[in-house]
PDB file of C-alpha atoms in Angstrom:
ATOM      1  CA  MET A   1     -81.958 -40.438 -95.236  1.00  0.00           C
ATOM      2  CA  ARG A   2     -82.420 -37.102 -96.863  1.00  0.00           C
ATOM      3  CA  PHE A   3     -84.739 -38.670 -99.457  1.00  0.00           C
ATOM      4  CA  VAL A   4     -87.154 -39.853 -96.821  1.00  0.00           C
ATOM      5  CA  LEU A   5     -86.900 -36.595 -94.955  1.00  0.00           C
ATOM      6  CA  CYS A   6     -87.969 -34.664 -97.850  1.00  0.00           C
ATOM      7  CA  ASN A   7     -90.722 -37.079 -98.589  1.00  0.00           C
ATOM      8  CA  ASP A   8     -92.191 -36.857 -95.176  1.00  0.00           C
ATOM      9  CA  ARG A   9     -91.767 -33.147 -95.105  1.00  0.00           C
ATOM     10  CA  ARG A  10     -93.605 -32.958 -98.600  1.00  0.00           C
ATOM     11  CA  ASP A  11     -90.531 -31.388-100.326  1.00  0.00           C
ATOM     12  CA  PRO A  12     -90.823 -32.894-103.830  1.00  0.00           C
ATOM     13  CA  HIS A  13     -88.157 -30.455-105.291  1.00  0.00           C
ATOM     14  CA  GLY A  14     -85.741 -31.195-102.489  1.00  0.00           C
ATOM     15  CA  LEU A  15     -86.301 -34.923-103.070  1.00  0.00           C
ATOM     16  CA  ALA A  16     -85.768 -34.642-106.770  1.00  0.00           C
ATOM     17  CA  ALA A  17     -82.615 -32.601-106.331  1.00  0.00           C
ATOM     18  CA  LEU A  18     -81.035 -35.612-104.720  1.00  0.00           C
ATOM     19  CA  PHE A  19     -81.081 -37.391-108.080  1.00  0.00           C
ATOM     20  CA  ALA A  20     -78.732 -36.945-110.930  1.00  0.00           C
ATOM     21  CA  GLU A  21     -80.068 -34.756-113.663  1.00  0.00           C
ATOM     22  CA  LYS A  22     -81.247 -37.812-115.627  1.00  0.00           C
ATOM     23  CA  GLY A  23     -81.748 -39.936-112.401  1.00  0.00           C
ATOM     24  CA  VAL A  24     -84.190 -42.875-112.430  1.00  0.00           C
ATOM     25  CA  LEU A  25     -86.675 -43.917-109.785  1.00  0.00           C
ATOM     26  CA  VAL A  26     -88.398 -47.141-110.052  1.00  0.00           C
ATOM     27  CA  ARG A  27     -91.422 -47.090-107.637  1.00  0.00           C
ATOM     28  CA  PRO A  28     -92.942 -50.149-105.809  1.00  0.00           C
ATOM     29  CA  ASN A  29     -95.740 -50.287-108.255  1.00  0.00           C
ATOM     30  CA  GLY A  30     -93.292 -50.611-111.148  1.00  0.00           C
ATOM     31  CA  GLN A  31     -93.760 -47.080-112.421  1.00  0.00           C
ATOM     32  CA  THR A  32     -90.392 -45.754-113.700  1.00  0.00           C
ATOM     33  CA  LEU A  33     -89.630 -41.939-113.465  1.00  0.00           C
ATOM     34  CA  VAL A  34     -86.810 -40.443-115.336  1.00  0.00           C
ATOM     35  CA  GLY A  35     -85.407 -37.065-114.630  1.00  0.00           C
ATOM     36  CA  ARG A  36     -85.735 -34.636-111.718  1.00  0.00           C
ATOM     37  CA  ALA A  37     -88.920 -33.039-113.093  1.00  0.00           C
ATOM     38  CA  ALA A  38     -90.751 -36.239-113.429  1.00  0.00           C
ATOM     39  CA  ILE A  39     -89.672 -37.323-109.956  1.00  0.00           C
ATOM     40  CA  ALA A  40     -90.824 -33.922-108.423  1.00  0.00           C
ATOM     41  CA  ALA A  41     -94.053 -34.047-110.306  1.00  0.00           C
ATOM     42  CA  ALA A  42     -94.941 -37.503-108.994  1.00  0.00           C
ATOM     43  CA  TYR A  43     -94.241 -36.576-105.380  1.00  0.00           C
ATOM     44  CA  ALA A  44     -96.016 -33.250-105.601  1.00  0.00           C
ATOM     45  CA  ASP A  45     -99.121 -35.219-106.752  1.00  0.00           C
ATOM     46  CA  ARG A  46     -99.705 -37.152-103.494  1.00  0.00           C
ATOM     47  CA  PRO A  47    -103.006 -36.509-101.565  1.00  0.00           C
ATOM     48  CA  ALA A  48    -102.780 -33.307 -99.692  1.00  0.00           C
ATOM     49  CA  ASP A  49    -103.812 -34.917 -96.171  1.00  0.00           C
ATOM     50  CA  ARG A  50    -101.551 -37.868 -96.423  1.00  0.00           C
ATOM     51  CA  LEU A  51     -98.958 -37.882 -93.682  1.00  0.00           C
ATOM     52  CA  THR A  52     -95.984 -40.356 -93.790  1.00  0.00           C
ATOM     53  CA  ARG A  53     -92.978 -41.187 -91.645  1.00  0.00           C
ATOM     54  CA  HIS A  54     -90.234 -43.493 -93.116  1.00  0.00           C
ATOM     55  CA  LEU A  55     -87.871 -45.236 -90.790  1.00  0.00           C
ATOM     56  CA  VAL A  56     -84.676 -46.288 -92.433  1.00  0.00           C
ATOM     57  CA  GLY A  57     -82.188 -48.894 -91.289  1.00  0.00           C
ATOM     58  CA  ASN A  58     -79.741 -51.401 -92.521  1.00  0.00           C
ATOM     59  CA  VAL A  59     -78.085 -48.810 -94.546  1.00  0.00           C
ATOM     60  CA  LEU A  60     -75.141 -50.193 -96.551  1.00  0.00           C
ATOM     61  CA  ILE A  61     -73.029 -48.238 -99.121  1.00  0.00           C
ATOM     62  CA  ASP A  62     -70.081 -49.491-100.981  1.00  0.00           C
ATOM     63  CA  VAL A  63     -67.921 -47.086-103.060  1.00  0.00           C
ATOM     64  CA  THR A  64     -67.058 -48.829-106.270  1.00  0.00           C
ATOM     65  CA  SER A  65     -64.963 -46.145-107.907  1.00  0.00           C
ATOM     66  CA  ALA A  66     -64.066 -42.429-107.574  1.00  0.00           C
ATOM     67  CA  THR A  67     -67.355 -41.535-109.146  1.00  0.00           C
ATOM     68  CA  GLY A  68     -69.685 -44.439-108.236  1.00  0.00           C
ATOM     69  CA  ALA A  69     -71.186 -46.410-105.430  1.00  0.00           C
ATOM     70  CA  ILE A  70     -73.979 -48.771-104.699  1.00  0.00           C
ATOM     71  CA  GLY A  71     -76.183 -48.929-101.718  1.00  0.00           C
ATOM     72  CA  SER A  72     -79.046 -50.710-100.072  1.00  0.00           C
ATOM     73  CA  SER A  73     -81.408 -49.884 -97.105  1.00  0.00           C
ATOM     74  CA  THR A  74     -84.577 -51.257 -95.376  1.00  0.00           C
ATOM     75  CA  VAL A  75     -87.565 -48.868 -94.993  1.00  0.00           C
ATOM     76  CA  LEU A  76     -90.594 -49.079 -92.600  1.00  0.00           C
ATOM     77  CA  LEU A  77     -93.431 -46.837 -93.685  1.00  0.00           C
ATOM     78  CA  TRP A  78     -96.258 -45.542 -91.524  1.00  0.00           C
ATOM     79  CA  SER A  79     -98.879 -43.141 -92.735  1.00  0.00           C
ATOM     80  CA  GLY A  80    -101.695 -41.167 -91.410  1.00  0.00           C
ATOM     81  CA  SER A  81    -104.138 -38.448 -92.288  1.00  0.00           C
ATOM     82  CA  ALA A  82    -103.693 -34.649 -91.433  1.00  0.00           C
ATOM     83  CA  GLN A  83    -107.454 -34.639 -90.892  1.00  0.00           C
ATOM     84  CA  ASP A  84    -107.224 -36.761 -87.883  1.00  0.00           C
ATOM     85  CA  VAL A  85    -106.918 -34.591 -84.770  1.00  0.00           C
ATOM     86  CA  PRO A  86    -103.672 -35.390 -82.753  1.00  0.00           C
ATOM     87  CA  GLY A  87    -103.949 -36.678 -79.258  1.00  0.00           C
ATOM     88  CA  PRO A  88    -101.412 -36.777 -76.519  1.00  0.00           C
ATOM     89  CA  PHE A  89     -99.492 -39.485 -78.425  1.00  0.00           C
ATOM     90  CA  GLY A  90    -100.055 -38.009 -81.801  1.00  0.00           C
ATOM     91  CA  ARG A  91    -102.328 -38.775 -84.750  1.00  0.00           C
ATOM     92  CA  PRO A  92    -103.570 -42.357 -85.185  1.00  0.00           C
ATOM     93  CA  ALA A  93    -101.678 -44.260 -87.736  1.00  0.00           C
ATOM     94  CA  GLN A  94    -103.361 -45.981 -90.638  1.00  0.00           C
ATOM     95  CA  GLY A  95    -103.718 -49.663 -90.082  1.00  0.00           C
ATOM     96  CA  ARG A  96    -101.462 -50.688 -92.989  1.00  0.00           C
ATOM     97  CA  GLN A  97     -97.678 -50.994 -92.148  1.00  0.00           C
ATOM     98  CA  VAL A  98     -95.326 -51.517 -95.020  1.00  0.00           C
ATOM     99  CA  MET A  99     -91.707 -52.626 -95.114  1.00  0.00           C
ATOM    100  CA  GLY A 100     -89.581 -52.209 -98.147  1.00  0.00           C
ATOM    101  CA  GLU A 101     -86.116 -51.812 -99.532  1.00  0.00           C
ATOM    102  CA  PHE A 102     -84.313 -49.326-101.659  1.00  0.00           C
ATOM    103  CA  GLU A 103     -81.535 -50.581-103.982  1.00  0.00           C
ATOM    104  CA  ASP A 104     -79.393 -47.687-105.142  1.00  0.00           C
ATOM    105  CA  THR A 105     -76.736 -46.618-107.511  1.00  0.00           C
ATOM    106  CA  PHE A 106     -74.878 -43.264-106.822  1.00  0.00           C
ATOM    107  CA  VAL A 107     -72.778 -41.037-109.161  1.00  0.00           C
ATOM    108  CA  ARG A 108     -70.431 -38.329-108.038  1.00  0.00           C
ATOM    109  CA  THR A 109     -71.210 -35.045-109.879  1.00  0.00           C
ATOM    110  CA  ALA A 110     -69.833 -31.588-109.739  1.00  0.00           C
ATOM    111  CA  GLN A 111     -72.575 -30.915-107.235  1.00  0.00           C
ATOM    112  CA  GLY A 112     -71.794 -33.968-105.144  1.00  0.00           C
ATOM    113  CA  TRP A 113     -72.898 -37.455-104.818  1.00  0.00           C
ATOM    114  CA  ARG A 114     -76.489 -37.941-106.421  1.00  0.00           C
ATOM    115  CA  ILE A 115     -78.700 -40.944-106.873  1.00  0.00           C
ATOM    116  CA  ALA A 116     -78.386 -42.129-110.503  1.00  0.00           C
ATOM    117  CA  ARG A 117     -80.997 -44.920-109.794  1.00  0.00           C
ATOM    118  CA  ARG A 118     -83.290 -46.066-106.947  1.00  0.00           C
ATOM    119  CA  GLU A 119     -85.345 -49.204-107.172  1.00  0.00           C
ATOM    120  CA  ALA A 120     -87.895 -49.302-104.340  1.00  0.00           C
ATOM    121  CA  ARG A 121     -89.932 -52.370-103.580  1.00  0.00           C
ATOM    122  CA  PHE A 122     -92.096 -53.645-100.832  1.00  0.00           C
ATOM    123  CA  THR A 123     -91.103 -56.815 -98.956  1.00  0.00           C
ATOM    124  CA  PHE A 124     -93.754 -57.123 -96.272  1.00  0.00           C
ATOM    125  CA  VAL A 125     -97.235 -55.658 -95.452  1.00  0.00           C
ATOM    126  CA  ARG A 126     -99.316 -55.678 -92.257  1.00  0.00           C
ATOM    127  CA  GLU A 127    -102.914 -54.981 -92.662  1.00  0.00           C
ATOM    128  CA  ALA A 128    -105.086 -53.640 -89.773  1.00  0.00           C
TER     129      ALA A 128
END
């Protein structure tokens, strides 16, 4: 959950800190990012006016050992533009809604549990 919170709040360094030092993130487009610096740089590079909200559900985590765990979750992504003026019900959402999944491998480090590998993929899209 903290991953999507950092993403929605535009905190790329906080997001990257959730990964192990050499953590891997496979994005839905297939781009593979290795290490915290690469992950932070990729998330810092998103358009300045892009707003997102990720809703996460169906979270499942299985501890596989004293230092390892696997997990999965379902994600619904809405986005909009900071250039749109908010009305009484907020800003208009962009027409595209995307549903996806995270498949995760976690590792316990001296700093606590971290993401060793996250694979993100889209499963459904709804166009305007």
